[in-house]
Amino acid sequence: GIQVEQSPPDLILQEGANSTLRCNFSDSVNNLQWFHQNPWGQLINLFYIPSGTKQNGRLSATTVATERYSLLYISSSQTTDSGVYFCAGVLTGAGSYQLTFGKGTKLSVIP
Amino acid sequence: EPEVTQTPSHQVTQMGQEVILRCVPISNHLYFYWYRQILGQKVEFLVSFYNNEISEKSEIFDDQFSVERPDGSNFTLKIRSTKLEDSAMYFCASVRQANTEAFFGQGTRLTVV
């Protein structure tokens, strides 16, 4: 199966700071998604971004499918952004539609 | 906005007992999944279900696990004889069609004691 590497594994930010989270895939993927897992354990869909760039408020994401990576940008971070951010993708052409997740980036935003 | 709903949100069960976790996928979705997340670890695929049958399963999904879509709305995961290591957050997900965005439920936190 594909390997999904996320970096950094942990990140501490001062409120108001910006950050970039990265997701690398070992193979070509479809259906790349970013999730935020909140303190209650819920997985919140952030972006469905197989390629290109999308923005939603203070968050934006870019996927460069040919180079097998995706980036999540958080600007002007707030304490409510704290939690774990996961990327996940579906291996292209495998006939399988399961999402393979990375280990996540744990973000802590301090006031 | 349509969403995937899971019940219960928390369940505590004794080792060896059977548990059934329930999910109501988004109504016009065709593919259904169960994933699990052991505390502090990544989310792992268990099983996918399409056209009333299992389409794919992982090594984790052994004979103790089964899935069912008993009616047009519910999708269930049954663990026949729970073990301590089954303690985890279980997520249900649904997809409208292949290679489109997956939507996850809020999860069921299962604790086996």
mmCIF file of C-alpha atoms in Angstrom:
data_model
loop_
_atom_site.group_PDB
_atom_site.id
_atom_site.type_symbol
_atom_site.label_atom_id
_atom_site.label_comp_id
_atom_site.label_asym_id
_atom_site.label_seq_id
_atom_site.Cartn_x
_atom_site.Cartn_y
_atom_site.Cartn_z
ATOM 1 C CA GLY A 1 0.000 0.000 0.000
ATOM 2 C CA ILE A 2 0.891 3.647 -0.194
ATOM 3 C CA GLN A 3 2.865 5.394 2.499
ATOM 4 C CA VAL A 4 1.687 8.778 3.699
ATOM 5 C CA GLU A 5 4.150 10.961 5.576
ATOM 6 C CA GLN A 6 3.112 14.090 7.361
ATOM 7 C CA SER A 7 5.393 16.770 8.716
ATOM 8 C CA PRO A 8 6.000 18.126 11.186
ATOM 9 C CA PRO A 9 4.590 15.586 13.665
ATOM 10 C CA ASP A 10 4.131 18.293 16.288
ATOM 11 C CA LEU A 11 3.820 22.048 16.000
ATOM 12 C CA ILE A 12 3.387 24.718 18.641
ATOM 13 C CA LEU A 13 2.313 28.161 17.475
ATOM 14 C CA GLN A 14 1.643 31.465 19.100
ATOM 15 C CA GLU A 15 -1.831 32.734 18.341
ATOM 16 C CA GLY A 16 -1.749 34.820 15.176
ATOM 17 C CA ALA A 17 1.146 32.964 13.583
ATOM 18 C CA ASN A 18 1.035 31.232 10.220
ATOM 19 C CA SER A 19 2.014 27.643 9.488
ATOM 20 C CA THR A 20 2.427 25.124 6.693
ATOM 21 C CA LEU A 21 1.724 21.431 7.114
ATOM 22 C CA ARG A 22 3.005 18.978 4.555
ATOM 23 C CA CYS A 23 1.835 15.599 3.294
ATOM 24 C CA ASN A 24 3.996 13.383 1.059
ATOM 25 C CA PHE A 25 2.759 10.279 -0.729
ATOM 26 C CA SER A 26 4.894 7.345 -1.836
ATOM 27 C CA ASP A 27 2.749 6.774 -4.894
ATOM 28 C CA SER A 28 0.204 8.526 -7.076
ATOM 29 C CA VAL A 29 -3.054 9.210 -5.250
ATOM 30 C CA ASN A 30 -6.576 10.340 -5.999
ATOM 31 C CA ASN A 31 -9.084 11.906 -3.684
ATOM 32 C CA LEU A 32 -6.656 13.678 -1.429
ATOM 33 C CA GLN A 33 -8.393 15.053 1.644
ATOM 34 C CA TRP A 34 -7.379 17.082 4.685
ATOM 35 C CA PHE A 35 -9.134 16.600 8.017
ATOM 36 C CA HIS A 36 -9.023 18.301 11.384
ATOM 37 C CA GLN A 37 -9.569 16.063 14.385
ATOM 38 C CA ASN A 38 -10.961 18.155 17.202
ATOM 39 C CA PRO A 39 -10.458 17.478 20.922
ATOM 40 C CA TRP A 40 -13.648 15.374 20.959
ATOM 41 C CA GLY A 41 -12.184 13.061 18.321
ATOM 42 C CA GLN A 42 -14.414 14.118 15.455
ATOM 43 C CA LEU A 43 -12.920 14.190 11.949
ATOM 44 C CA ILE A 44 -13.879 17.415 10.256
ATOM 45 C CA ASN A 45 -13.514 17.642 6.471
ATOM 46 C CA LEU A 46 -11.325 20.592 5.570
ATOM 47 C CA PHE A 47 -10.524 20.109 1.902
ATOM 48 C CA TYR A 48 -11.119 17.647 -0.873
ATOM 49 C CA ILE A 49 -8.231 18.553 -3.130
ATOM 50 C CA PRO A 50 -6.980 15.979 -5.683
ATOM 51 C CA SER A 51 -5.032 18.781 -7.401
ATOM 52 C CA GLY A 52 -4.719 22.537 -7.498
ATOM 53 C CA THR A 53 -5.379 25.092 -4.780
ATOM 54 C CA LYS A 54 -8.426 25.823 -2.654
ATOM 55 C CA GLN A 55 -9.078 28.385 0.039
ATOM 56 C CA ASN A 56 -11.588 28.469 2.844
ATOM 57 C CA GLY A 57 -11.233 31.457 5.129
ATOM 58 C CA ARG A 58 -7.902 31.329 6.949
ATOM 59 C CA LEU A 59 -7.127 27.888 5.565
ATOM 60 C CA SER A 60 -5.897 26.979 2.126
ATOM 61 C CA ALA A 61 -4.505 23.849 0.549
ATOM 62 C CA THR A 62 -2.422 23.021 -2.474
ATOM 63 C CA THR A 63 -1.883 19.609 -4.034
ATOM 64 C CA VAL A 64 0.798 18.959 -6.644
ATOM 65 C CA ALA A 65 -0.287 15.516 -7.779
ATOM 66 C CA THR A 66 2.627 15.001 -10.190
ATOM 67 C CA GLU A 67 5.078 15.516 -7.313
ATOM 68 C CA ARG A 68 2.985 13.544 -4.805
ATOM 69 C CA TYR A 69 2.577 16.128 -2.089
ATOM 70 C CA SER A 70 0.013 18.416 -0.579
ATOM 71 C CA LEU A 71 0.323 21.440 1.686
ATOM 72 C CA LEU A 72 -2.119 22.892 4.188
ATOM 73 C CA TYR A 73 -1.669 26.542 5.113
ATOM 74 C CA ILE A 74 -3.101 28.020 8.281
ATOM 75 C CA SER A 75 -2.921 31.778 8.574
ATOM 76 C CA SER A 76 -3.526 33.928 11.657
ATOM 77 C CA SER A 77 -3.907 30.822 13.803
ATOM 78 C CA GLN A 78 -6.414 30.747 16.638
ATOM 79 C CA THR A 79 -6.583 28.535 19.717
ATOM 80 C CA THR A 80 -9.570 26.767 18.166
ATOM 81 C CA ASP A 81 -7.264 25.543 15.386
ATOM 82 C CA SER A 82 -5.588 23.227 17.899
ATOM 83 C CA GLY A 83 -5.947 19.523 17.256
ATOM 84 C CA VAL A 84 -4.560 16.935 14.899
ATOM 85 C CA TYR A 85 -4.506 17.471 11.145
ATOM 86 C CA PHE A 86 -4.615 14.415 8.923
ATOM 87 C CA CYS A 87 -4.178 14.033 5.200
ATOM 88 C CA ALA A 88 -5.433 10.952 3.400
ATOM 89 C CA GLY A 89 -5.520 9.684 -0.146
ATOM 90 C CA VAL A 90 -6.704 6.831 -2.351
ATOM 91 C CA LEU A 91 -4.107 4.928 -4.367
ATOM 92 C CA THR A 92 -4.577 5.612 -8.081
ATOM 93 C CA GLY A 93 -5.492 2.708 -10.302
ATOM 94 C CA ALA A 94 -5.550 0.081 -7.576
ATOM 95 C CA GLY A 95 -9.275 -0.543 -7.859
ATOM 96 C CA SER A 96 -9.467 0.246 -4.176
ATOM 97 C CA TYR A 97 -11.258 3.247 -2.787
ATOM 98 C CA GLN A 98 -10.039 3.088 0.792
ATOM 99 C CA LEU A 99 -8.403 6.167 2.214
ATOM 100 C CA THR A 100 -4.885 5.757 3.579
ATOM 101 C CA PHE A 101 -4.152 8.236 6.353
ATOM 102 C CA GLY A 102 -0.932 9.790 7.544
ATOM 103 C CA LYS A 103 -0.006 9.829 11.222
ATOM 104 C CA GLY A 104 -1.072 13.428 11.542
ATOM 105 C CA THR A 105 0.375 16.745 12.668
ATOM 106 C CA LYS A 106 -0.551 17.715 16.215
ATOM 107 C CA LEU A 107 -1.012 21.471 16.339
ATOM 108 C CA SER A 108 -1.142 23.414 19.571
ATOM 109 C CA VAL A 109 -1.951 27.114 19.337
ATOM 110 C CA ILE A 110 -1.176 29.007 22.525
ATOM 111 C CA PRO A 111 -2.578 32.412 23.460
ATOM 112 C CA GLU B 1 -26.401 19.869 5.211
ATOM 113 C CA PRO B 2 -26.536 16.065 5.010
ATOM 114 C CA GLU B 3 -24.217 14.257 7.385
ATOM 115 C CA VAL B 4 -23.189 10.794 8.470
ATOM 116 C CA THR B 5 -24.523 9.983 11.931
ATOM 117 C CA GLN B 6 -23.221 7.316 14.289
ATOM 118 C CA THR B 7 -24.665 5.829 17.457
ATOM 119 C CA PRO B 8 -23.797 5.468 20.216
ATOM 120 C CA SER B 9 -21.150 8.135 20.713
ATOM 121 C CA HIS B 10 -19.596 6.135 23.551
ATOM 122 C CA GLN B 11 -19.885 2.480 24.481
ATOM 123 C CA VAL B 12 -18.265 0.562 27.302
ATOM 124 C CA THR B 13 -18.456 -3.206 27.102
ATOM 125 C CA GLN B 14 -16.979 -6.174 28.880
ATOM 126 C CA MET B 15 -14.429 -8.354 27.152
ATOM 127 C CA GLY B 16 -16.117 -11.183 25.284
ATOM 128 C CA GLN B 17 -19.372 -9.322 24.749
ATOM 129 C CA GLU B 18 -20.850 -8.542 21.360
ATOM 130 C CA VAL B 19 -21.249 -4.936 20.273
ATOM 131 C CA ILE B 20 -23.046 -3.377 17.349
ATOM 132 C CA LEU B 21 -22.056 0.059 16.149
ATOM 133 C CA ARG B 22 -24.582 1.879 14.025
ATOM 134 C CA CYS B 23 -24.247 4.370 11.207
ATOM 135 C CA VAL B 24 -26.660 6.228 8.976
ATOM 136 C CA PRO B 25 -24.763 7.243 5.828
ATOM 137 C CA ILE B 26 -25.756 10.185 3.655
ATOM 138 C CA SER B 27 -28.884 9.128 1.813
ATOM 139 C CA ASN B 28 -27.759 9.207 -1.830
ATOM 140 C CA HIS B 29 -24.326 7.714 -1.146
ATOM 141 C CA LEU B 30 -23.424 4.311 -2.535
ATOM 142 C CA TYR B 31 -20.136 3.311 -0.860
ATOM 143 C CA PHE B 32 -19.818 2.786 2.884
ATOM 144 C CA TYR B 33 -16.780 2.292 5.071
ATOM 145 C CA TRP B 34 -15.657 1.566 8.603
ATOM 146 C CA TYR B 35 -12.361 2.868 9.901
ATOM 147 C CA ARG B 36 -10.885 2.708 13.368
ATOM 148 C CA GLN B 37 -8.396 4.780 15.319
ATOM 149 C CA ILE B 38 -6.632 3.400 18.355
ATOM 150 C CA LEU B 39 -5.928 6.205 20.836
ATOM 151 C CA GLY B 40 -3.017 8.353 19.681
ATOM 152 C CA GLN B 41 -2.567 6.522 16.410
ATOM 153 C CA LYS B 42 -3.597 7.065 12.811
ATOM 154 C CA VAL B 43 -6.928 6.203 11.260
ATOM 155 C CA GLU B 44 -6.964 2.715 9.710
ATOM 156 C CA PHE B 45 -9.255 1.206 7.110
ATOM 157 C CA LEU B 46 -11.364 -1.776 8.169
ATOM 158 C CA VAL B 47 -13.884 -2.541 5.447
ATOM 159 C CA SER B 48 -15.753 -1.123 2.468
ATOM 160 C CA PHE B 49 -19.270 -2.040 1.390
ATOM 161 C CA TYR B 50 -20.930 -1.516 -1.964
ATOM 162 C CA ASN B 51 -24.012 -2.961 -3.615
ATOM 163 C CA ASN B 52 -24.887 -4.912 -0.465
ATOM 164 C CA GLU B 53 -21.629 -6.738 -0.158
ATOM 165 C CA ILE B 54 -18.116 -6.285 1.173
ATOM 166 C CA SER B 55 -15.903 -4.920 -1.596
ATOM 167 C CA GLU B 56 -12.647 -4.785 0.356
ATOM 168 C CA LYS B 57 -11.385 -5.522 3.837
ATOM 169 C CA SER B 58 -8.145 -5.103 5.721
ATOM 170 C CA GLU B 59 -6.188 -7.626 7.761
ATOM 171 C CA ILE B 60 -7.720 -6.130 10.896
ATOM 172 C CA PHE B 61 -11.202 -7.158 9.746
ATOM 173 C CA ASP B 62 -11.079 -10.786 10.863
ATOM 174 C CA ASP B 63 -13.866 -13.274 11.564
ATOM 175 C CA GLN B 64 -14.857 -11.384 14.715
ATOM 176 C CA PHE B 65 -16.098 -8.497 12.597
ATOM 177 C CA SER B 66 -19.093 -8.307 10.307
ATOM 178 C CA VAL B 67 -21.010 -5.565 8.545
ATOM 179 C CA GLU B 68 -24.572 -5.325 7.452
ATOM 180 C CA ARG B 69 -26.947 -2.942 5.788
ATOM 181 C CA PRO B 70 -30.203 -4.285 7.222
ATOM 182 C CA ASP B 71 -32.434 -1.669 5.596
ATOM 183 C CA GLY B 72 -32.131 1.235 3.230
ATOM 184 C CA SER B 73 -30.566 3.576 5.738
ATOM 185 C CA ASN B 74 -28.530 1.845 8.456
ATOM 186 C CA PHE B 75 -25.035 0.411 8.144
ATOM 187 C CA THR B 76 -23.756 -1.599 11.100
ATOM 188 C CA LEU B 77 -20.464 -2.990 12.341
ATOM 189 C CA LYS B 78 -20.662 -5.957 14.677
ATOM 190 C CA ILE B 79 -17.834 -7.260 16.813
ATOM 191 C CA ARG B 80 -18.815 -10.719 18.033
ATOM 192 C CA SER B 81 -16.524 -11.208 21.010
ATOM 193 C CA THR B 82 -14.722 -8.045 21.971
ATOM 194 C CA LYS B 83 -11.100 -8.003 23.072
ATOM 195 C CA LEU B 84 -9.243 -5.348 25.021
ATOM 196 C CA GLU B 85 -7.380 -4.369 21.858
ATOM 197 C CA ASP B 86 -10.657 -3.536 20.114
ATOM 198 C CA SER B 87 -10.829 -0.396 22.239
ATOM 199 C CA ALA B 88 -10.693 2.442 19.733
ATOM 200 C CA MET B 89 -12.682 5.160 18.001
ATOM 201 C CA TYR B 90 -14.689 3.674 15.150
ATOM 202 C CA PHE B 91 -15.624 5.902 12.237
ATOM 203 C CA CYS B 92 -18.212 5.301 9.577
ATOM 204 C CA ALA B 93 -17.789 7.043 6.223
ATOM 205 C CA SER B 94 -19.771 7.275 3.032
ATOM 206 C CA VAL B 95 -19.017 8.297 -0.528
ATOM 207 C CA ARG B 96 -21.520 9.191 -3.207
ATOM 208 C CA GLN B 97 -19.610 7.441 -5.962
ATOM 209 C CA ALA B 98 -16.144 6.042 -6.486
ATOM 210 C CA ASN B 99 -13.261 8.525 -6.381
ATOM 211 C CA THR B 100 -15.192 11.319 -4.728
ATOM 212 C CA GLU B 101 -15.033 12.994 -1.335
ATOM 213 C CA ALA B 102 -15.547 10.834 1.749
ATOM 214 C CA PHE B 103 -17.667 12.118 4.623
ATOM 215 C CA PHE B 104 -17.108 10.792 8.136
ATOM 216 C CA GLY B 105 -19.414 10.404 11.075
ATOM 217 C CA GLN B 106 -18.543 11.773 14.493
ATOM 218 C CA GLY B 107 -17.281 8.380 15.645
ATOM 219 C CA THR B 108 -18.131 5.855 18.337
ATOM 220 C CA ARG B 109 -15.616 5.546 21.129
ATOM 221 C CA LEU B 110 -15.554 1.880 22.179
ATOM 222 C CA THR B 111 -13.934 0.907 25.448
ATOM 223 C CA VAL B 112 -13.525 -2.784 26.248
ATOM 224 C CA VAL B 113 -12.896 -3.536 29.924
#
